PDB file of C-alpha atoms in Angstrom:
ATOM      1  CA  GLN A1039      -0.111  -0.002  -0.080  1.00 88.00           C
ATOM      2  CA  VAL A1040       1.082   3.566  -1.021  1.00 93.00           C
ATOM      3  CA  ARG A1041      -0.174   6.786   0.937  1.00 96.00           C
ATOM      4  CA  LEU A1042      -0.130   9.802  -0.710  1.00 97.00           C
ATOM      5  CA  VAL A1043      -0.610  13.360   0.954  1.00 97.00           C
ATOM      6  CA  GLU A1044      -0.524  16.335  -1.212  1.00 96.00           C
ATOM      7  CA  SER A1045       0.114  19.947   0.289  1.00 96.00           C
ATOM      8  CA  GLY A1046       0.815  23.700  -0.898  1.00 97.00           C
ATOM      9  CA  GLY A1047      -2.305  24.548  -2.560  1.00 96.00           C
ATOM     10  CA  GLY A1048      -4.117  28.057  -2.182  1.00 97.00           C
ATOM     11  CA  LEU A1049      -5.112  31.304  -3.482  1.00 98.00           C
ATOM     12  CA  VAL A1050      -2.811  33.206  -6.133  1.00 98.00           C
ATOM     13  CA  GLU A1051      -3.348  35.784  -8.273  1.00 98.00           C
ATOM     14  CA  PRO A1052      -2.828  35.534 -12.216  1.00 98.00           C
ATOM     15  CA  GLY A1053       0.860  35.539 -13.024  1.00 98.00           C
ATOM     16  CA  GLY A1054       1.803  34.088  -9.625  1.00 98.00           C
ATOM     17  CA  SER A1055       3.539  30.973  -8.617  1.00 98.00           C
ATOM     18  CA  LEU A1056       2.551  27.996  -6.268  1.00 98.00           C
ATOM     19  CA  ARG A1057       4.585  24.561  -5.353  1.00 98.00           C
ATOM     20  CA  LEU A1058       2.533  21.758  -4.634  1.00 98.00           C
ATOM     21  CA  SER A1059       3.773  18.728  -2.689  1.00 98.00           C
ATOM     22  CA  CYS A1060       3.131  15.028  -2.917  1.00 98.00           C
ATOM     23  CA  ALA A1061       4.562  12.865   0.136  1.00 97.00           C
ATOM     24  CA  ALA A1062       4.549   9.202  -0.321  1.00 95.00           C
ATOM     25  CA  SER A1063       4.843   6.716   2.412  1.00 93.00           C
ATOM     26  CA  GLY A1064       4.248   2.994   2.608  1.00 90.00           C
ATOM     27  CA  SER A1065       5.652   0.680  -0.297  1.00 86.00           C
ATOM     28  CA  ILE A1066       7.684   3.404  -1.916  1.00 85.00           C
ATOM     29  CA  GLY A1067       9.774   1.052  -3.878  1.00 85.00           C
ATOM     30  CA  SER A1068       6.964  -0.477  -5.807  1.00 87.00           C
ATOM     31  CA  ILE A1069       6.401   3.116  -7.111  1.00 91.00           C
ATOM     32  CA  ALA A1070       7.393   2.945 -10.774  1.00 92.00           C
ATOM     33  CA  ALA A1071       5.646   6.555 -11.827  1.00 95.00           C
ATOM     34  CA  MET A1072       3.995   9.307 -10.230  1.00 96.00           C
ATOM     35  CA  HIS A1073       1.637  11.999 -11.685  1.00 98.00           C
ATOM     36  CA  TRP A1074      -0.288  15.102 -10.872  1.00 98.00           C
ATOM     37  CA  TYR A1075      -3.942  15.411 -12.227  1.00 98.00           C
ATOM     38  CA  ARG A1076      -6.327  18.215 -11.880  1.00 98.00           C
ATOM     39  CA  GLN A1077     -10.130  18.603 -12.153  1.00 98.00           C
ATOM     40  CA  ALA A1078     -11.962  21.786 -12.438  1.00 97.00           C
ATOM     41  CA  PRO A1079     -15.595  22.281 -11.763  1.00 92.00           C
ATOM     42  CA  GLY A1080     -17.686  20.596 -14.220  1.00 94.00           C
ATOM     43  CA  LYS A1081     -14.768  18.937 -16.387  1.00 96.00           C
ATOM     44  CA  GLU A1082     -13.300  15.753 -16.354  1.00 97.00           C
ATOM     45  CA  ARG A1083      -9.786  14.874 -14.390  1.00 97.00           C
ATOM     46  CA  GLU A1084      -7.179  15.474 -16.892  1.00 98.00           C
ATOM     47  CA  LEU A1085      -3.500  14.238 -16.613  1.00 98.00           C
ATOM     48  CA  VAL A1086      -1.209  17.435 -16.000  1.00 98.00           C
ATOM     49  CA  ALA A1087       2.441  15.791 -15.372  1.00 98.00           C
ATOM     50  CA  SER A1088       4.095  12.697 -15.080  1.00 98.00           C
ATOM     51  CA  ILE A1089       7.522  11.577 -13.904  1.00 96.00           C
ATOM     52  CA  ASN A1090       9.086   8.156 -14.044  1.00 93.00           C
ATOM     53  CA  THR A1091      10.678   7.284 -10.775  1.00 89.00           C
ATOM     54  CA  ARG A1092      13.661   5.191 -12.093  1.00 86.00           C
ATOM     55  CA  VAL A1093      14.932   7.179 -15.258  1.00 90.00           C
ATOM     56  CA  GLY A1094      13.268  10.659 -14.058  1.00 89.00           C
ATOM     57  CA  SER A1095      11.740  11.037 -17.329  1.00 95.00           C
ATOM     58  CA  THR A1096       8.835  13.789 -17.660  1.00 97.00           C
ATOM     59  CA  TYR A1097       5.594  14.473 -19.100  1.00 98.00           C
ATOM     60  CA  TYR A1098       3.351  17.435 -19.673  1.00 98.00           C
ATOM     61  CA  VAL A1099       0.012  18.328 -21.187  1.00 98.00           C
ATOM     62  CA  ASP A1100       0.350  21.163 -23.896  1.00 97.00           C
ATOM     63  CA  SER A1101      -1.440  23.734 -21.746  1.00 97.00           C
ATOM     64  CA  VAL A1102       1.239  23.711 -18.902  1.00 98.00           C
ATOM     65  CA  LYS A1103       4.651  23.237 -20.822  1.00 98.00           C
ATOM     66  CA  GLY A1104       7.166  25.758 -20.189  1.00 97.00           C
ATOM     67  CA  ARG A1105       5.299  26.755 -17.303  1.00 98.00           C
ATOM     68  CA  PHE A1106       4.915  24.030 -14.710  1.00 98.00           C
ATOM     69  CA  THR A1107       7.822  21.435 -13.600  1.00 98.00           C
ATOM     70  CA  ILE A1108       7.427  18.432 -12.061  1.00 98.00           C
ATOM     71  CA  SER A1109      10.251  16.706  -9.909  1.00 96.00           C
ATOM     72  CA  ARG A1110      11.054  14.344  -7.051  1.00 94.00           C
ATOM     73  CA  ASP A1111      13.147  13.997  -4.175  1.00 92.00           C
ATOM     74  CA  ASN A1112      13.755  10.450  -3.457  1.00 87.00           C
ATOM     75  CA  ALA A1113      15.536  11.245  -0.222  1.00 90.00           C
ATOM     76  CA  LYS A1114      12.460  12.584   1.059  1.00 92.00           C
ATOM     77  CA  ASN A1115       9.992  10.325  -0.805  1.00 92.00           C
ATOM     78  CA  THR A1116       8.341  13.668  -2.038  1.00 95.00           C
ATOM     79  CA  MET A1117       7.104  14.671  -5.640  1.00 96.00           C
ATOM     80  CA  TYR A1118       6.640  18.422  -6.526  1.00 98.00           C
ATOM     81  CA  LEU A1119       4.712  20.348  -9.108  1.00 98.00           C
ATOM     82  CA  GLN A1120       6.424  24.182  -9.563  1.00 98.00           C
ATOM     83  CA  MET A1121       3.529  26.069 -11.122  1.00 98.00           C
ATOM     84  CA  ASN A1122       4.446  29.373 -12.808  1.00 98.00           C
ATOM     85  CA  SER A1123       2.599  32.392 -14.684  1.00 98.00           C
ATOM     86  CA  LEU A1124      -0.351  30.680 -13.072  1.00 98.00           C
ATOM     87  CA  LYS A1125      -3.758  31.455 -15.055  1.00 98.00           C
ATOM     88  CA  PRO A1126      -7.372  31.494 -14.017  1.00 97.00           C
ATOM     89  CA  ASP A1127      -7.699  28.276 -16.216  1.00 96.00           C
ATOM     90  CA  ASP A1128      -5.518  26.540 -13.732  1.00 98.00           C
ATOM     91  CA  THR A1129      -7.690  26.670 -11.292  1.00 98.00           C
ATOM     92  CA  ALA A1130      -8.914  23.035 -10.158  1.00 98.00           C
ATOM     93  CA  VAL A1131      -8.490  20.531  -7.432  1.00 98.00           C
ATOM     94  CA  TYR A1132      -4.834  19.044  -7.817  1.00 98.00           C
ATOM     95  CA  TYR A1133      -4.407  15.341  -7.153  1.00 98.00           C
ATOM     96  CA  CYS A1134      -1.273  13.086  -6.587  1.00 98.00           C
ATOM     97  CA  LYS A1135      -1.314   9.512  -8.531  1.00 97.00           C
ATOM     98  CA  ALA A1136       1.188   6.808  -8.106  1.00 96.00           C
ATOM     99  CA  THR A1137       1.383   3.732 -10.209  1.00 94.00           C
ATOM    100  CA  SER A1138       3.224   0.694  -9.236  1.00 91.00           C
ATOM    101  CA  LEU A1139       5.432  -1.966 -10.702  1.00 88.00           C
ATOM    102  CA  TYR A1140       2.436  -4.355 -10.408  1.00 87.00           C
ATOM    103  CA  SER A1141      -0.305  -1.762 -12.010  1.00 86.00           C
ATOM    104  CA  ALA A1142      -1.691  -0.835  -8.607  1.00 92.00           C
ATOM    105  CA  ILE A1143      -3.009   2.644  -8.591  1.00 95.00           C
ATOM    106  CA  TYR A1144      -3.106   5.074  -5.499  1.00 96.00           C
ATOM    107  CA  TRP A1145      -4.426   8.657  -5.263  1.00 97.00           C
ATOM    108  CA  GLY A1146      -4.234  11.681  -2.486  1.00 97.00           C
ATOM    109  CA  GLN A1147      -7.072  13.574  -1.265  1.00 97.00           C
ATOM    110  CA  GLY A1148      -6.366  16.689  -3.630  1.00 97.00           C
ATOM    111  CA  THR A1149      -5.491  20.029  -2.821  1.00 97.00           C
ATOM    112  CA  GLN A1150      -7.043  23.407  -4.382  1.00 98.00           C
ATOM    113  CA  VAL A1151      -5.596  25.560  -6.479  1.00 98.00           C
ATOM    114  CA  THR A1152      -7.402  28.980  -7.290  1.00 98.00           C
ATOM    115  CA  VAL A1153      -6.147  31.820  -9.617  1.00 98.00           C
ATOM    116  CA  SER A1154      -7.820  34.646  -9.171  1.00 97.00           C
ATOM    117  CA  SER A1155      -7.359  38.515  -8.733  1.00 95.00           C
TER     118      SER A1155
END
């Protein structure tokens, strides 16, 4: 089992920055990849960014490329999402997800990000 706890959400003005954290505990060694998803009101949950925990390769959805950076600190068992140049369209609940080597899926509880003046 893997437990994921997100933090770092909040209210920020357009153009501002936030850094989200996702702390993992439990069977950390089984995690193959970690992801950030988001879900805005009335919309489907969408994949924002992913990172392979073995080789560090990353993926970003087009709408956040050049603005968001996904990273991980293996010593702290924590994944981050640095979000810069935030736009109102980035407003959503952001979720951390982990996928294991055995195809198990784990989700965090989510953290609210609101971009508004």
